Amino acid sequence: MRRPDRLGLVCAVPLIAGLLLPFAGLRPNRIAAPDALHLPDIFGWPAAALVGLVAVAAVLGGRGRAVRAGAALTLWLALMGLGATRLSAEASALARVSPGAGFWLGGLALALLLTDALARWRPTAVMRLGLLAAAVILLGLILTLWGDTSLLKEYANRRTIFWTEARRHMALAGGSFVAAVAVGVPLGILAQRGARLRGPLLGALTAVQTVPSIALFGLLILPLGWVAATLPGAAALGISGIGMAPAFTALFLYALLPMVVNTVAGLDAVPPAVTEAARGMGLTPAGRLARIDLPLALPVILTGARIVLVQNIGLATVGALIGAGGFGSFVFQGLGQTAADLILLGALPTVALAFAAQVVFDALIELMSKGRP
């Protein structure tokens, strides 16, 4: 007979709380206080009991937990959409249905159980990419059921702005990532080859990392504003004291340290015997770097690139404070209006992008590391 393991017992607490606490909130309009509704209030006791049994099956240990936890999480997410549709049918057009504390707690517990089960399963890199693609498709199908939730109503009211800010967010995070890779890898090679340069360079980049992100954004306003006002053509290129330019520059500066450090570490880890063999074959220093050192150091360099991309996706949110746009604009608008749905509209895509980048880079690093010494 299957029994809950240690993680199952830990996750059972928030899962039970999720079943007991309000699953959704129904508000007569966007700013009114919600009426708390439990699962039996929305679907009836038989359906709520069935959901409880599915949740219990996810808590039990043993083989097949990934399937059981995945099915339970899918059902949990789908119930939110189905419940919103049922509640909206009996309410006014201005009414909003938002996830309650029970939904978030239960969803978090099921997500933890699914993540742990997948980690124990240890899928290959290709399988992880396949699972990511399947998760994206499944999430897209579930979101078709969420049309009456307050979160998707906020999205529907801002559909055009949402995609405009999405493009700005990806341009900010992706552009600074590419610039950091293009500059950080050559700097790392120079630092690994020259002992005199390594200390001062890493010290300066470490000092940049110690500056809080909001302070760095603020510190860049004056010099970039001076450049825009003084240098001909700078403003035409988009350089200004506020907006995309200081946010891009700050993200680029933050990203340099992981890229340089990982490049140095990757080159340092090349076995001396391999270097000697390459030298014995008559390869020039440039040839050894291009054909031996960099390919062997590539997994470590890619690890730095993964850190940089995930970091930039998250930090780009703060850029909205100085007019850079991106998903952070929804987060700060939501904070100003005390609108949780608007905050989630900016936060959830950011988390999803960072998670997808992490999975893709992890798989890429594993594929690149196969068969290496």
Short mmCIF file of C-alpha atoms in Angstrom, two decimals:
data_model
loop_
_atom_site.label_atom_id
_atom_site.label_comp_id
_atom_site.label_asym_id
_atom_site.label_seq_id
_atom_site.Cartn_x
_atom_site.Cartn_y
_atom_site.Cartn_z
CA MET A 1 0.00 0.00 0.00
CA ARG A 2 1.36 3.41 -0.98
CA ARG A 3 2.00 5.93 1.79
CA PRO A 4 2.99 9.59 1.74
CA ASP A 5 6.75 10.14 1.91
CA ARG A 6 8.40 13.00 3.81
CA LEU A 7 7.75 15.60 1.08
CA GLY A 8 4.19 14.31 0.68
CA LEU A 9 3.54 14.88 4.38
CA VAL A 10 5.01 18.40 4.19
CA CYS A 11 2.96 19.29 1.09
CA ALA A 12 -0.18 17.75 2.59
CA VAL A 13 -0.43 20.69 5.02
CA PRO A 14 -0.81 23.48 2.40
CA LEU A 15 -2.86 21.13 0.23
CA ILE A 16 -5.38 20.52 3.02
CA ALA A 17 -5.37 24.26 3.73
CA GLY A 18 -6.00 24.83 0.04
CA LEU A 19 -9.04 22.57 0.17
CA LEU A 20 -10.38 24.26 3.31
CA LEU A 21 -9.66 27.92 2.48
CA PRO A 22 -11.63 29.95 -0.11
CA PHE A 23 -10.92 28.71 -3.63
CA ALA A 24 -12.09 31.88 -5.39
CA GLY A 25 -13.35 35.37 -4.67
CA LEU A 26 -16.34 37.01 -6.40
CA ARG A 27 -16.35 40.82 -6.53
CA PRO A 28 -19.22 42.95 -7.87
CA ASN A 29 -16.62 45.16 -9.60
CA ARG A 30 -12.86 45.60 -9.98
CA ILE A 31 -12.19 47.46 -6.73
CA ALA A 32 -14.81 45.97 -4.37
CA ALA A 33 -13.90 43.46 -1.65
CA PRO A 34 -14.43 39.82 -2.75
CA ASP A 35 -16.94 37.36 -1.35
CA ALA A 36 -14.99 34.24 -0.39
CA LEU A 37 -16.20 31.01 -2.04
CA HIS A 38 -15.05 27.48 -1.19
CA LEU A 39 -14.90 24.56 -3.59
CA PRO A 40 -18.26 23.09 -2.42
CA ASP A 41 -19.91 26.51 -2.87
CA ILE A 42 -18.92 26.50 -6.54
CA PHE A 43 -19.07 22.86 -7.62
CA GLY A 44 -21.04 21.10 -4.86
CA TRP A 45 -19.90 18.59 -2.27
CA PRO A 46 -19.56 15.49 -4.52
CA ALA A 47 -17.26 17.28 -6.96
CA ALA A 48 -15.26 18.83 -4.10
CA ALA A 49 -14.83 15.39 -2.51
CA LEU A 50 -13.59 14.01 -5.85
CA VAL A 51 -11.03 16.82 -6.10
CA GLY A 52 -9.89 15.96 -2.57
CA LEU A 53 -9.34 12.31 -3.56
CA VAL A 54 -7.27 13.37 -6.59
CA ALA A 55 -5.18 15.61 -4.32
CA VAL A 56 -4.62 12.74 -1.86
CA ALA A 57 -3.42 10.54 -4.74
CA ALA A 58 -0.81 13.18 -5.61
CA VAL A 59 0.51 13.19 -2.03
CA LEU A 60 1.10 9.41 -1.97
CA GLY A 61 4.66 8.36 -2.77
CA GLY A 62 5.89 5.62 -5.08
CA ARG A 63 6.03 5.24 -8.84
CA GLY A 64 3.73 7.33 -10.98
CA ARG A 65 3.70 10.36 -8.71
CA ALA A 66 4.73 12.63 -11.59
CA VAL A 67 1.65 11.56 -13.54
CA ARG A 68 -0.64 11.82 -10.51
CA ALA A 69 0.74 15.22 -9.44
CA GLY A 70 0.62 16.52 -13.03
CA ALA A 71 -2.98 15.38 -13.44
CA ALA A 72 -3.97 16.89 -10.09
CA LEU A 73 -2.31 20.23 -10.95
CA THR A 74 -3.96 20.31 -14.36
CA LEU A 75 -7.35 19.61 -12.77
CA TRP A 76 -6.71 22.29 -10.13
CA LEU A 77 -5.91 24.93 -12.76
CA ALA A 78 -8.84 23.91 -14.95
CA LEU A 79 -11.23 24.12 -11.98
CA MET A 80 -10.33 27.79 -11.54
CA GLY A 81 -11.40 28.54 -15.10
CA LEU A 82 -14.54 26.41 -14.92
CA GLY A 83 -15.49 27.96 -11.60
CA ALA A 84 -15.02 31.49 -12.95
CA THR A 85 -17.29 30.68 -15.90
CA ARG A 86 -19.97 29.27 -13.61
CA LEU A 87 -19.84 32.23 -11.21
CA SER A 88 -19.74 34.86 -13.99
CA ALA A 89 -22.86 33.41 -15.61
CA GLU A 90 -24.87 34.34 -12.53
CA ALA A 91 -23.23 37.76 -11.92
CA SER A 92 -23.23 41.16 -13.62
CA ALA A 93 -20.91 42.04 -16.49
CA LEU A 94 -18.73 44.10 -14.12
CA ALA A 95 -18.19 41.21 -11.69
CA ARG A 96 -14.69 39.78 -11.27
CA VAL A 97 -13.70 36.26 -10.20
CA SER A 98 -10.19 35.98 -8.81
CA PRO A 99 -8.25 33.02 -7.38
CA GLY A 100 -8.47 32.76 -3.60
CA ALA A 101 -5.92 31.80 -0.96
CA GLY A 102 -6.95 28.14 -1.20
CA PHE A 103 -6.25 28.05 -4.93
CA TRP A 104 -2.76 29.50 -4.50
CA LEU A 105 -1.82 27.24 -1.57
CA GLY A 106 -3.12 24.07 -3.21
CA GLY A 107 -1.52 24.96 -6.54
CA LEU A 108 1.84 25.64 -4.86
CA ALA A 109 1.74 22.28 -3.03
CA LEU A 110 0.88 20.36 -6.21
CA ALA A 111 3.58 22.22 -8.18
CA LEU A 112 6.16 21.27 -5.52
CA LEU A 113 5.10 17.62 -5.66
CA LEU A 114 5.30 17.62 -9.47
CA THR A 115 8.73 19.31 -9.48
CA ASP A 116 10.10 16.82 -6.94
CA ALA A 117 8.71 13.86 -8.88
CA LEU A 118 10.27 15.11 -12.13
CA ALA A 119 13.62 15.70 -10.39
CA ARG A 120 13.60 12.10 -9.05
CA TRP A 121 12.70 10.80 -12.49
CA ARG A 122 15.80 12.52 -13.95
CA PRO A 123 14.62 12.99 -17.55
CA THR A 124 17.24 13.52 -20.24
CA ALA A 125 17.87 16.94 -21.78
CA VAL A 126 15.73 16.14 -24.82
CA MET A 127 12.93 14.86 -22.61
CA ARG A 128 13.05 18.05 -20.51
CA LEU A 129 12.69 20.15 -23.66
CA GLY A 130 9.78 17.95 -24.69
CA LEU A 131 8.15 18.33 -21.28
CA LEU A 132 8.58 22.12 -21.50
CA ALA A 133 6.89 22.18 -24.91
CA ALA A 134 4.07 19.97 -23.61
CA ALA A 135 3.65 22.23 -20.56
CA VAL A 136 3.40 25.32 -22.79
CA ILE A 137 0.72 23.66 -24.95
CA LEU A 138 -1.21 22.40 -21.90
CA LEU A 139 -1.03 25.82 -20.22
CA GLY A 140 -2.33 27.42 -23.40
CA LEU A 141 -5.30 25.04 -23.42
CA ILE A 142 -6.03 25.70 -19.73
CA LEU A 143 -5.92 29.46 -20.29
CA THR A 144 -8.74 29.10 -22.80
CA LEU A 145 -10.88 28.15 -19.79
CA TRP A 146 -9.73 31.20 -17.81
CA GLY A 147 -11.48 33.81 -19.96
CA ASP A 148 -13.86 34.82 -17.14
CA THR A 149 -11.17 35.16 -14.46
CA SER A 150 -10.17 38.65 -13.38
CA LEU A 151 -6.59 38.05 -14.54
CA LEU A 152 -7.59 37.39 -18.15
CA LYS A 153 -10.12 40.22 -18.06
CA GLU A 154 -7.24 42.56 -17.17
CA TYR A 155 -5.32 41.04 -20.09
CA ALA A 156 -8.27 41.47 -22.47
CA ASN A 157 -8.57 45.15 -21.53
CA ARG A 158 -4.83 45.67 -22.17
CA ARG A 159 -4.15 43.13 -24.94
CA THR A 160 -2.36 45.56 -27.28
CA ILE A 161 -0.36 47.21 -24.50
CA PHE A 162 0.52 43.79 -23.05
CA TRP A 163 2.21 42.60 -26.23
CA THR A 164 3.92 45.95 -26.73
CA GLU A 165 5.37 45.73 -23.23
CA ALA A 166 6.24 42.05 -23.80
CA ARG A 167 8.33 43.01 -26.84
CA ARG A 168 10.04 45.78 -24.86
CA HIS A 169 10.75 43.39 -21.97
CA MET A 170 12.30 40.77 -24.24
CA ALA A 171 14.28 43.42 -26.16
CA LEU A 172 15.62 44.83 -22.90
CA ALA A 173 16.51 41.44 -21.34
CA GLY A 174 17.62 39.76 -24.57
CA GLY A 175 19.54 42.74 -25.96
CA SER A 176 21.53 43.30 -22.77
CA PHE A 177 22.16 39.53 -22.60
CA VAL A 178 23.62 39.45 -26.13
CA ALA A 179 25.75 42.54 -25.43
CA ALA A 180 27.05 41.03 -22.18
CA VAL A 181 28.00 37.77 -23.94
CA ALA A 182 29.69 39.67 -26.79
CA VAL A 183 31.76 41.76 -24.38
CA GLY A 184 32.07 39.42 -21.39
CA VAL A 185 33.60 36.41 -23.19
CA PRO A 186 36.51 38.41 -24.76
CA LEU A 187 37.07 40.15 -21.41
CA GLY A 188 37.15 36.75 -19.70
CA ILE A 189 39.69 35.45 -22.20
CA LEU A 190 41.90 38.50 -21.61
CA ALA A 191 41.54 38.12 -17.83
CA GLN A 192 42.42 34.40 -17.97
CA ARG A 193 45.46 35.07 -20.15
CA GLY A 194 46.70 38.11 -18.17
CA ALA A 195 47.12 37.79 -14.40
CA ARG A 196 47.61 41.57 -14.02
CA LEU A 197 44.23 42.32 -15.60
CA ARG A 198 42.23 39.65 -13.75
CA GLY A 199 42.28 41.18 -10.26
CA PRO A 200 41.36 44.80 -11.14
CA LEU A 201 38.75 43.71 -13.70
CA LEU A 202 36.97 41.26 -11.41
CA GLY A 203 37.18 43.77 -8.56
CA ALA A 204 35.55 46.51 -10.64
CA LEU A 205 32.79 44.18 -11.88
CA THR A 206 32.16 42.93 -8.34
CA ALA A 207 31.84 46.56 -7.17
CA VAL A 208 29.15 47.13 -9.82
CA GLN A 209 27.24 44.10 -8.54
CA THR A 210 27.14 45.58 -5.03
CA VAL A 211 25.20 48.67 -6.19
CA PRO A 212 21.43 48.15 -5.70
CA SER A 213 19.59 47.95 -9.01
CA ILE A 214 17.33 50.94 -8.39
CA ALA A 215 20.34 53.05 -7.34
CA LEU A 216 22.27 52.05 -10.47
CA PHE A 217 19.33 52.98 -12.68
CA GLY A 218 19.24 56.37 -10.96
CA LEU A 219 23.01 56.89 -11.19
CA LEU A 220 22.91 56.37 -14.96
CA ILE A 221 20.25 59.02 -15.56
CA LEU A 222 22.65 61.99 -15.29
CA PRO A 223 25.53 60.75 -17.50
CA LEU A 224 23.22 59.37 -20.18
CA GLY A 225 21.15 62.56 -20.09
CA TRP A 226 24.37 64.54 -20.59
CA VAL A 227 25.39 62.32 -23.50
CA ALA A 228 21.96 62.76 -25.13
CA ALA A 229 22.12 66.55 -24.75
CA THR A 230 25.77 66.97 -25.76
CA LEU A 231 26.69 64.47 -28.45
CA PRO A 232 25.07 65.06 -31.87
CA GLY A 233 22.93 62.13 -32.96
CA ALA A 234 22.88 60.47 -29.53
CA ALA A 235 19.25 61.32 -28.89
CA ALA A 236 18.33 60.09 -32.38
CA LEU A 237 19.88 56.72 -31.47
CA GLY A 238 17.53 56.44 -28.50
CA ILE A 239 20.00 57.50 -25.80
CA SER A 240 18.34 59.50 -23.04
CA GLY A 241 18.45 59.98 -19.30
CA ILE A 242 15.34 57.89 -18.72
CA GLY A 243 13.77 55.01 -20.57
CA MET A 244 15.40 52.10 -22.31
CA ALA A 245 19.00 53.40 -22.43
CA PRO A 246 19.81 53.52 -18.67
CA ALA A 247 17.93 50.27 -18.03
CA PHE A 248 19.80 48.53 -20.86
CA THR A 249 23.13 49.85 -19.61
CA ALA A 250 22.46 48.76 -16.02
CA LEU A 251 21.45 45.24 -17.07
CA PHE A 252 24.54 45.02 -19.28
CA LEU A 253 26.82 46.05 -16.40
CA TYR A 254 25.18 43.59 -13.98
CA ALA A 255 25.59 40.77 -16.51
CA LEU A 256 29.31 41.24 -17.11
CA LEU A 257 30.54 39.66 -13.86
CA PRO A 258 28.91 36.21 -14.36
CA MET A 259 30.07 36.11 -17.98
CA VAL A 260 33.68 37.08 -17.22
CA VAL A 261 33.97 34.82 -14.15
CA ASN A 262 32.55 31.78 -15.94
CA THR A 263 34.74 32.33 -18.98
CA VAL A 264 37.83 32.49 -16.75
CA ALA A 265 36.72 29.41 -14.79
CA GLY A 266 35.97 27.46 -17.96
CA LEU A 267 39.38 28.22 -19.49
CA ASP A 268 41.16 27.48 -16.20
CA ALA A 269 39.49 24.05 -16.14
CA VAL A 270 40.97 22.94 -19.48
CA PRO A 271 43.29 20.00 -18.61
CA PRO A 272 47.00 20.96 -19.00
CA ALA A 273 47.65 17.66 -20.80
CA VAL A 274 45.18 18.66 -23.52
CA THR A 275 46.87 22.05 -23.90
CA GLU A 276 50.30 20.40 -24.14
CA ALA A 277 49.03 17.94 -26.74
CA ALA A 278 47.62 20.82 -28.81
CA ARG A 279 50.92 22.68 -28.53
CA GLY A 280 52.75 19.52 -29.61
CA MET A 281 50.55 19.33 -32.70
CA GLY A 282 51.82 22.76 -33.68
CA LEU A 283 48.69 24.77 -33.01
CA THR A 284 49.22 28.50 -32.52
CA PRO A 285 47.86 30.20 -29.35
CA ALA A 286 44.91 31.52 -31.37
CA GLY A 287 44.32 28.08 -32.86
CA ARG A 288 44.42 26.42 -29.42
CA LEU A 289 41.93 28.96 -28.11
CA ALA A 290 39.50 28.53 -31.00
CA ARG A 291 39.79 24.76 -31.51
CA ILE A 292 40.58 23.41 -28.04
CA ASP A 293 40.12 25.81 -25.10
CA LEU A 294 36.83 27.52 -25.98
CA PRO A 295 34.99 24.31 -27.02
CA LEU A 296 36.07 22.60 -23.78
CA ALA A 297 35.11 25.66 -21.71
CA LEU A 298 31.76 26.08 -23.48
CA PRO A 299 29.57 24.29 -20.86
CA VAL A 300 30.91 26.53 -18.08
CA ILE A 301 30.49 29.64 -20.26
CA LEU A 302 26.93 28.59 -21.07
CA THR A 303 26.26 28.23 -17.33
CA GLY A 304 27.25 31.89 -16.94
CA ALA A 305 25.03 32.81 -19.90
CA ARG A 306 22.11 31.01 -18.25
CA ILE A 307 22.63 32.97 -15.02
CA VAL A 308 22.80 36.22 -16.97
CA LEU A 309 19.66 35.61 -19.01
CA VAL A 310 17.54 34.54 -16.03
CA GLN A 311 18.88 37.49 -14.01
CA ASN A 312 18.17 39.98 -16.81
CA ILE A 313 14.61 38.71 -17.34
CA GLY A 314 13.87 39.36 -13.68
CA LEU A 315 15.78 42.65 -13.33
CA ALA A 316 14.20 44.11 -16.47
CA THR A 317 11.01 44.39 -14.43
CA VAL A 318 12.62 47.11 -12.29
CA GLY A 319 13.43 49.11 -15.44
CA ALA A 320 9.79 50.21 -15.59
CA LEU A 321 10.58 52.58 -12.70
CA ILE A 322 12.61 54.78 -15.07
CA GLY A 323 10.30 54.48 -18.06
CA ALA A 324 11.88 51.46 -19.76
CA GLY A 325 8.53 49.67 -19.99
CA GLY A 326 8.28 45.91 -20.01
CA PHE A 327 6.21 43.68 -17.74
CA GLY A 328 7.31 45.78 -14.77
CA SER A 329 4.94 48.55 -15.89
CA PHE A 330 1.98 46.30 -15.00
CA VAL A 331 3.56 45.37 -11.68
CA PHE A 332 4.05 48.98 -10.61
CA GLN A 333 0.64 50.05 -11.90
CA GLY A 334 -0.88 47.23 -9.87
CA LEU A 335 1.04 48.28 -6.77
CA GLY A 336 -0.19 51.86 -7.19
CA GLN A 337 -3.81 50.78 -7.64
CA THR A 338 -3.65 47.90 -5.10
CA ALA A 339 -4.77 45.66 -7.95
CA ALA A 340 -3.42 42.13 -7.45
CA ASP A 341 -4.57 41.00 -10.90
CA LEU A 342 -2.54 43.73 -12.58
CA ILE A 343 0.53 42.75 -10.55
CA LEU A 344 0.10 39.13 -11.62
CA LEU A 345 -0.30 40.23 -15.25
CA GLY A 346 3.27 41.53 -15.08
CA ALA A 347 4.78 39.00 -12.67
CA LEU A 348 3.56 35.68 -14.10
CA PRO A 349 4.94 36.16 -17.67
CA THR A 350 8.27 37.22 -16.17
CA VAL A 351 8.46 34.06 -14.04
CA ALA A 352 7.40 31.89 -16.99
CA LEU A 353 10.06 33.42 -19.26
CA ALA A 354 12.79 32.96 -16.65
CA PHE A 355 11.73 29.35 -16.01
CA ALA A 356 11.70 28.51 -19.73
CA ALA A 357 15.15 30.10 -20.19
CA GLN A 358 16.47 28.05 -17.26
CA VAL A 359 15.15 24.75 -18.67
CA VAL A 360 16.41 25.44 -22.20
CA PHE A 361 19.91 26.45 -21.06
CA ASP A 362 20.15 23.51 -18.62
CA ALA A 363 19.30 21.12 -21.45
CA LEU A 364 21.76 22.85 -23.78
CA ILE A 365 24.56 22.63 -21.20
CA GLU A 366 23.88 18.93 -20.63
CA LEU A 367 23.93 18.23 -24.36
CA MET A 368 27.19 20.17 -24.77
CA SER A 369 28.82 18.34 -21.83
CA LYS A 370 28.22 14.83 -23.16
CA GLY A 371 31.44 12.93 -23.89
CA ARG A 372 33.72 15.64 -22.53
CA PRO A 373 36.61 14.87 -20.16
#
